[in-house]
Amino acid sequence: MTISLYAASIPVYKQMLNSLADILKKAEAHATAKNIDPNALLQARLYPDMFALLRQVQVACDFARSAAARLSNTDIPKVADDQQTFADLQKLLADALTFLDTATPARIDGQESREIITRPGTPHERKFTCQTYLLTYALPQFFFHVTTAYAILRHNGIEIGKKDYMGAY
Amino acid sequence: MTISLYAASIPVYKQMLNSLADILKKAEAHATAKNIDPNALLQARLYPDMFALLRQVQVACDFARSAAARLSNTDIPKVADDQQTFADLQKLLADALTFLDTATPARIDGQESREIITRPGTPHERKFTCQTYLLTYALPQFFFHVTTAYAILRHNGIEIGKKDYMGAY
């Protein structure tokens, strides 16, 4: 027995993107109930040179889409970074989840050893296999932004807990 | 080709525990250089009912040790939660890394389908296979606490970046 590349990737991304969508719904409901300007949350950040909540969500989606595309050997979809509202972020997450559905086991499994080159031709070029790309790079990056989005909301008093972060598993 | 259970677990935990150790060294050096009481950082938290930095590190180590033990079908080591200083946390991390070295591919690989029951006999009892335990539970929990430790330090002005979080990969 071993783990398929699909099992180690797409279901994990789906679990966490769905949890992020639910967390953001709670944040929006909190803002509405307390008559808080949504931008007070969407533009909140933990330190001046860190990304704000809205950008954290965008980057989490970027990492999920790019992993799904790279592992299934298709082009990374071009998605505009023009989201401004909670509704925009919900659409962004829903679209990312739809894209993830195109990355099927048939497209991904068996690709573990295929080479992936990130930032090719730049000083930051890195060569991976699909396996090392997923485990040592793409998942740590993805979890970073999902967790930081959660942390920004907790720091701003949104009543969410670890259960919300974990989602359905 | 598929991914071994070992490859999907132990090297990832090692990467992130080493990065956490390096981040904490930078935090301690910052406190020393600025004549800051180390507890101002160790007891810092992002919200009153969230864990402080010291506890985040303890829990990250807990999740790494328990995953290594469960996947290799050995007892989870009992480790006292009596750390109080940066030096204590460095020892905790070093000990966790030493324990992870006992979870060899020979002990872990091939165990993907073995059942793991968390919190047995409690209302929170959950049944997993080794594979679903790792991917849908243990890794998301672990990344949560590593990232939150990082976020607490960034929020307190420690000069660390994503590169420090990612560690050596």
PDB file of C-alpha atoms in Angstrom, chain A:
ATOM      1  CA  MET A   1       0.000   0.000   0.000  1.00  0.00           C
ATOM      2  CA  THR A   2       1.054   3.545  -0.755  1.00  0.00           C
ATOM      3  CA  ILE A   3      -0.701   6.897  -1.135  1.00  0.00           C
ATOM      4  CA  SER A   4      -1.801   8.135  -4.528  1.00  0.00           C
ATOM      5  CA  LEU A   5      -0.685  11.615  -5.548  1.00  0.00           C
ATOM      6  CA  TYR A   6      -4.337  12.542  -6.005  1.00  0.00           C
ATOM      7  CA  ALA A   7      -5.289  11.445  -2.474  1.00  0.00           C
ATOM      8  CA  ALA A   8      -2.423  13.476  -1.015  1.00  0.00           C
ATOM      9  CA  SER A   9      -3.467  16.631  -2.817  1.00  0.00           C
ATOM     10  CA  ILE A  10      -6.932  17.397  -4.192  1.00  0.00           C
ATOM     11  CA  PRO A  11      -9.071  16.186  -1.246  1.00  0.00           C
ATOM     12  CA  VAL A  12      -6.842  18.146   1.168  1.00  0.00           C
ATOM     13  CA  TYR A  13      -7.188  21.331  -0.866  1.00  0.00           C
ATOM     14  CA  LYS A  14     -10.947  20.832  -1.086  1.00  0.00           C
ATOM     15  CA  GLN A  15     -11.296  20.272   2.664  1.00  0.00           C
ATOM     16  CA  MET A  16      -9.457  23.476   3.486  1.00  0.00           C
ATOM     17  CA  LEU A  17     -10.996  25.667   0.751  1.00  0.00           C
ATOM     18  CA  ASN A  18     -14.444  24.629   1.930  1.00  0.00           C
ATOM     19  CA  SER A  19     -13.502  25.436   5.526  1.00  0.00           C
ATOM     20  CA  LEU A  20     -12.130  28.809   4.409  1.00  0.00           C
ATOM     21  CA  ALA A  21     -15.409  29.557   2.621  1.00  0.00           C
ATOM     22  CA  ASP A  22     -17.365  28.730   5.790  1.00  0.00           C
ATOM     23  CA  ILE A  23     -15.047  30.834   7.959  1.00  0.00           C
ATOM     24  CA  LEU A  24     -15.488  33.799   5.628  1.00  0.00           C
ATOM     25  CA  LYS A  25     -19.271  33.383   5.738  1.00  0.00           C
ATOM     26  CA  LYS A  26     -19.101  33.618   9.534  1.00  0.00           C
ATOM     27  CA  ALA A  27     -16.897  36.690   9.267  1.00  0.00           C
ATOM     28  CA  GLU A  28     -19.301  38.375   6.868  1.00  0.00           C
ATOM     29  CA  ALA A  29     -22.279  37.501   9.100  1.00  0.00           C
ATOM     30  CA  HIS A  30     -20.407  38.972  12.083  1.00  0.00           C
ATOM     31  CA  ALA A  31     -19.714  42.194  10.183  1.00  0.00           C
ATOM     32  CA  THR A  32     -23.368  42.459   9.151  1.00  0.00           C
ATOM     33  CA  ALA A  33     -24.684  41.729  12.661  1.00  0.00           C
ATOM     34  CA  LYS A  34     -22.328  44.237  14.300  1.00  0.00           C
ATOM     35  CA  ASN A  35     -22.670  46.843  11.544  1.00  0.00           C
ATOM     36  CA  ILE A  36     -18.937  46.617  10.843  1.00  0.00           C
ATOM     37  CA  ASP A  37     -17.566  47.867   7.517  1.00  0.00           C
ATOM     38  CA  PRO A  38     -16.607  44.619   5.704  1.00  0.00           C
ATOM     39  CA  ASN A  39     -13.324  46.238   4.698  1.00  0.00           C
ATOM     40  CA  ALA A  40     -12.351  46.489   8.362  1.00  0.00           C
ATOM     41  CA  LEU A  41     -11.976  42.709   8.142  1.00  0.00           C
ATOM     42  CA  LEU A  42     -11.058  42.255   4.475  1.00  0.00           C
ATOM     43  CA  GLN A  43      -8.190  44.738   4.792  1.00  0.00           C
ATOM     44  CA  ALA A  44      -7.097  43.614   8.256  1.00  0.00           C
ATOM     45  CA  ARG A  45      -3.562  42.324   8.609  1.00  0.00           C
ATOM     46  CA  LEU A  46      -1.383  41.104  11.479  1.00  0.00           C
ATOM     47  CA  TYR A  47       1.535  43.407  10.651  1.00  0.00           C
ATOM     48  CA  PRO A  48       1.949  46.276   8.200  1.00  0.00           C
ATOM     49  CA  ASP A  49       4.094  44.293   5.732  1.00  0.00           C
ATOM     50  CA  MET A  50       1.938  41.156   5.821  1.00  0.00           C
ATOM     51  CA  PHE A  51      -0.894  40.487   3.400  1.00  0.00           C
ATOM     52  CA  ALA A  52      -4.394  41.531   4.452  1.00  0.00           C
ATOM     53  CA  LEU A  53      -7.174  38.946   4.768  1.00  0.00           C
ATOM     54  CA  LEU A  54      -8.433  39.436   1.209  1.00  0.00           C
ATOM     55  CA  ARG A  55      -4.978  38.837  -0.241  1.00  0.00           C
ATOM     56  CA  GLN A  56      -4.390  35.803   2.006  1.00  0.00           C
ATOM     57  CA  VAL A  57      -7.510  34.204   0.527  1.00  0.00           C
ATOM     58  CA  GLN A  58      -6.433  35.060  -3.014  1.00  0.00           C
ATOM     59  CA  VAL A  59      -3.009  33.506  -2.466  1.00  0.00           C
ATOM     60  CA  ALA A  60      -4.471  30.389  -0.832  1.00  0.00           C
ATOM     61  CA  CYS A  61      -6.606  29.945  -3.962  1.00  0.00           C
ATOM     62  CA  ASP A  62      -3.569  30.595  -6.161  1.00  0.00           C
ATOM     63  CA  PHE A  63      -1.624  27.802  -4.465  1.00  0.00           C
ATOM     64  CA  ALA A  64      -4.553  25.379  -4.672  1.00  0.00           C
ATOM     65  CA  ARG A  65      -5.146  26.087  -8.381  1.00  0.00           C
ATOM     66  CA  SER A  66      -1.463  25.996  -9.306  1.00  0.00           C
ATOM     67  CA  ALA A  67      -0.925  22.705  -7.470  1.00  0.00           C
ATOM     68  CA  ALA A  68      -3.955  21.138  -9.145  1.00  0.00           C
ATOM     69  CA  ALA A  69      -2.783  22.372 -12.548  1.00  0.00           C
ATOM     70  CA  ARG A  70       0.847  21.369 -12.138  1.00  0.00           C
ATOM     71  CA  LEU A  71       0.068  17.926 -10.755  1.00  0.00           C
ATOM     72  CA  SER A  72      -2.367  17.239 -13.582  1.00  0.00           C
ATOM     73  CA  ASN A  73       0.050  18.722 -16.139  1.00  0.00           C
ATOM     74  CA  THR A  74      -2.281  21.413 -17.415  1.00  0.00           C
ATOM     75  CA  ASP A  75      -1.940  25.192 -17.629  1.00  0.00           C
ATOM     76  CA  ILE A  76      -2.454  27.196 -14.471  1.00  0.00           C
ATOM     77  CA  PRO A  77      -5.676  29.148 -15.062  1.00  0.00           C
ATOM     78  CA  LYS A  78      -5.346  32.902 -15.266  1.00  0.00           C
ATOM     79  CA  VAL A  79      -7.608  34.418 -12.634  1.00  0.00           C
ATOM     80  CA  ALA A  80      -7.949  38.160 -12.058  1.00  0.00           C
ATOM     81  CA  ASP A  81      -7.014  39.408  -8.591  1.00  0.00           C
ATOM     82  CA  ASP A  82      -9.817  41.958  -8.563  1.00  0.00           C
ATOM     83  CA  GLN A  83     -11.878  40.644  -5.661  1.00  0.00           C
ATOM     84  CA  GLN A  84     -13.099  43.357  -3.319  1.00  0.00           C
ATOM     85  CA  THR A  85     -15.931  41.897  -1.243  1.00  0.00           C
ATOM     86  CA  PHE A  86     -16.804  38.812   0.754  1.00  0.00           C
ATOM     87  CA  ALA A  87     -19.105  37.813  -2.113  1.00  0.00           C
ATOM     88  CA  ASP A  88     -16.174  38.118  -4.531  1.00  0.00           C
ATOM     89  CA  LEU A  89     -14.081  35.849  -2.312  1.00  0.00           C
ATOM     90  CA  GLN A  90     -16.876  33.276  -2.135  1.00  0.00           C
ATOM     91  CA  LYS A  91     -16.976  33.215  -5.930  1.00  0.00           C
ATOM     92  CA  LEU A  92     -13.186  32.929  -6.086  1.00  0.00           C
ATOM     93  CA  LEU A  93     -13.266  29.948  -3.705  1.00  0.00           C
ATOM     94  CA  ALA A  94     -16.164  28.298  -5.534  1.00  0.00           C
ATOM     95  CA  ASP A  95     -14.366  28.720  -8.864  1.00  0.00           C
ATOM     96  CA  ALA A  96     -11.183  27.253  -7.392  1.00  0.00           C
ATOM     97  CA  LEU A  97     -13.144  24.257  -6.121  1.00  0.00           C
ATOM     98  CA  THR A  98     -14.689  23.801  -9.562  1.00  0.00           C
ATOM     99  CA  PHE A  99     -11.231  23.893 -11.123  1.00  0.00           C
ATOM    100  CA  LEU A 100     -10.001  21.329  -8.607  1.00  0.00           C
ATOM    101  CA  ASP A 101     -12.724  18.978  -9.825  1.00  0.00           C
ATOM    102  CA  THR A 102     -10.997  18.902 -13.220  1.00  0.00           C
ATOM    103  CA  ALA A 103      -7.866  17.503 -11.548  1.00  0.00           C
ATOM    104  CA  THR A 104      -9.072  13.918 -11.425  1.00  0.00           C
ATOM    105  CA  PRO A 105      -7.206  10.849 -10.174  1.00  0.00           C
ATOM    106  CA  ALA A 106      -6.840   9.770 -13.813  1.00  0.00           C
ATOM    107  CA  ARG A 107      -4.950  12.984 -14.609  1.00  0.00           C
ATOM    108  CA  ILE A 108      -2.794  13.098 -11.472  1.00  0.00           C
ATOM    109  CA  ASP A 109      -1.987   9.591 -10.331  1.00  0.00           C
ATOM    110  CA  GLY A 110       1.274   8.121 -11.545  1.00  0.00           C
ATOM    111  CA  GLN A 111       2.864  11.554 -12.035  1.00  0.00           C
ATOM    112  CA  GLU A 112       4.911  11.513  -8.800  1.00  0.00           C
ATOM    113  CA  SER A 113       8.304  11.542 -10.528  1.00  0.00           C
ATOM    114  CA  ARG A 114       7.503  14.037 -13.304  1.00  0.00           C
ATOM    115  CA  GLU A 115       9.614  17.190 -13.068  1.00  0.00           C
ATOM    116  CA  ILE A 116       8.050  20.491 -12.057  1.00  0.00           C
ATOM    117  CA  ILE A 117      10.058  23.689 -12.434  1.00  0.00           C
ATOM    118  CA  THR A 118       8.792  26.726 -10.540  1.00  0.00           C
ATOM    119  CA  ARG A 119       9.706  30.251 -11.656  1.00  0.00           C
ATOM    120  CA  PRO A 120      11.671  28.871 -14.638  1.00  0.00           C
ATOM    121  CA  GLY A 121      14.415  31.129 -15.976  1.00  0.00           C
ATOM    122  CA  THR A 122      14.483  33.330 -12.871  1.00  0.00           C
ATOM    123  CA  PRO A 123      17.000  33.426 -10.013  1.00  0.00           C
ATOM    124  CA  HIS A 124      14.277  31.699  -7.957  1.00  0.00           C
ATOM    125  CA  GLU A 125      14.007  28.710 -10.320  1.00  0.00           C
ATOM    126  CA  ARG A 126      13.484  25.473  -8.434  1.00  0.00           C
ATOM    127  CA  LYS A 127      13.218  21.939  -9.735  1.00  0.00           C
ATOM    128  CA  PHE A 128      10.941  19.452  -8.011  1.00  0.00           C
ATOM    129  CA  THR A 129       9.278  16.172  -8.727  1.00  0.00           C
ATOM    130  CA  CYS A 130       5.495  16.281  -8.448  1.00  0.00           C
ATOM    131  CA  GLN A 131       5.866  14.527  -5.111  1.00  0.00           C
ATOM    132  CA  THR A 132       8.417  16.912  -3.568  1.00  0.00           C
ATOM    133  CA  TYR A 133       6.614  19.912  -5.054  1.00  0.00           C
ATOM    134  CA  LEU A 134       3.377  18.908  -3.329  1.00  0.00           C
ATOM    135  CA  LEU A 135       4.765  17.792   0.024  1.00  0.00           C
ATOM    136  CA  THR A 136       7.626  20.188   0.671  1.00  0.00           C
ATOM    137  CA  TYR A 137       6.415  23.293  -1.140  1.00  0.00           C
ATOM    138  CA  ALA A 138       2.788  23.535  -2.271  1.00  0.00           C
ATOM    139  CA  LEU A 139       1.032  22.188   0.833  1.00  0.00           C
ATOM    140  CA  PRO A 140       3.151  24.142   3.367  1.00  0.00           C
ATOM    141  CA  GLN A 141       2.530  27.338   1.375  1.00  0.00           C
ATOM    142  CA  PHE A 142      -1.195  26.638   1.101  1.00  0.00           C
ATOM    143  CA  PHE A 143      -1.652  25.893   4.801  1.00  0.00           C
ATOM    144  CA  PHE A 144       0.283  29.053   5.629  1.00  0.00           C
ATOM    145  CA  HIS A 145      -2.246  31.289   3.907  1.00  0.00           C
ATOM    146  CA  VAL A 146      -5.348  29.421   5.083  1.00  0.00           C
ATOM    147  CA  THR A 147      -4.138  29.529   8.683  1.00  0.00           C
ATOM    148  CA  THR A 148      -3.123  33.178   8.449  1.00  0.00           C
ATOM    149  CA  ALA A 149      -6.572  34.086   7.103  1.00  0.00           C
ATOM    150  CA  TYR A 150      -8.067  32.291  10.110  1.00  0.00           C
ATOM    151  CA  ALA A 151      -5.608  34.031  12.472  1.00  0.00           C
ATOM    152  CA  ILE A 152      -6.516  37.481  11.115  1.00  0.00           C
ATOM    153  CA  LEU A 153     -10.199  36.796  11.762  1.00  0.00           C
ATOM    154  CA  ARG A 154      -9.595  35.390  15.255  1.00  0.00           C
ATOM    155  CA  HIS A 155      -7.430  38.425  16.028  1.00  0.00           C
ATOM    156  CA  ASN A 156     -10.407  40.568  15.047  1.00  0.00           C
ATOM    157  CA  GLY A 157     -12.785  38.777  17.364  1.00  0.00           C
ATOM    158  CA  ILE A 158     -14.695  36.575  14.919  1.00  0.00           C
ATOM    159  CA  GLU A 159     -16.144  33.656  16.840  1.00  0.00           C
ATOM    160  CA  ILE A 160     -14.594  30.749  15.017  1.00  0.00           C
ATOM    161  CA  GLY A 161     -12.597  27.843  16.385  1.00  0.00           C
ATOM    162  CA  LYS A 162     -10.274  25.059  15.360  1.00  0.00           C
ATOM    163  CA  LYS A 163     -13.310  23.027  14.287  1.00  0.00           C
ATOM    164  CA  ASP A 164     -14.084  25.659  11.656  1.00  0.00           C
ATOM    165  CA  TYR A 165     -10.495  25.630  10.446  1.00  0.00           C
ATOM    166  CA  MET A 166     -10.451  21.845  10.145  1.00  0.00           C
ATOM    167  CA  GLY A 167     -13.633  21.687   8.101  1.00  0.00           C
ATOM    168  CA  ALA A 168     -15.204  18.352   7.171  1.00  0.00           C
ATOM    169  CA  TYR A 169     -12.773  15.444   7.407  1.00  0.00           C
TER     170      TYR A 169
END
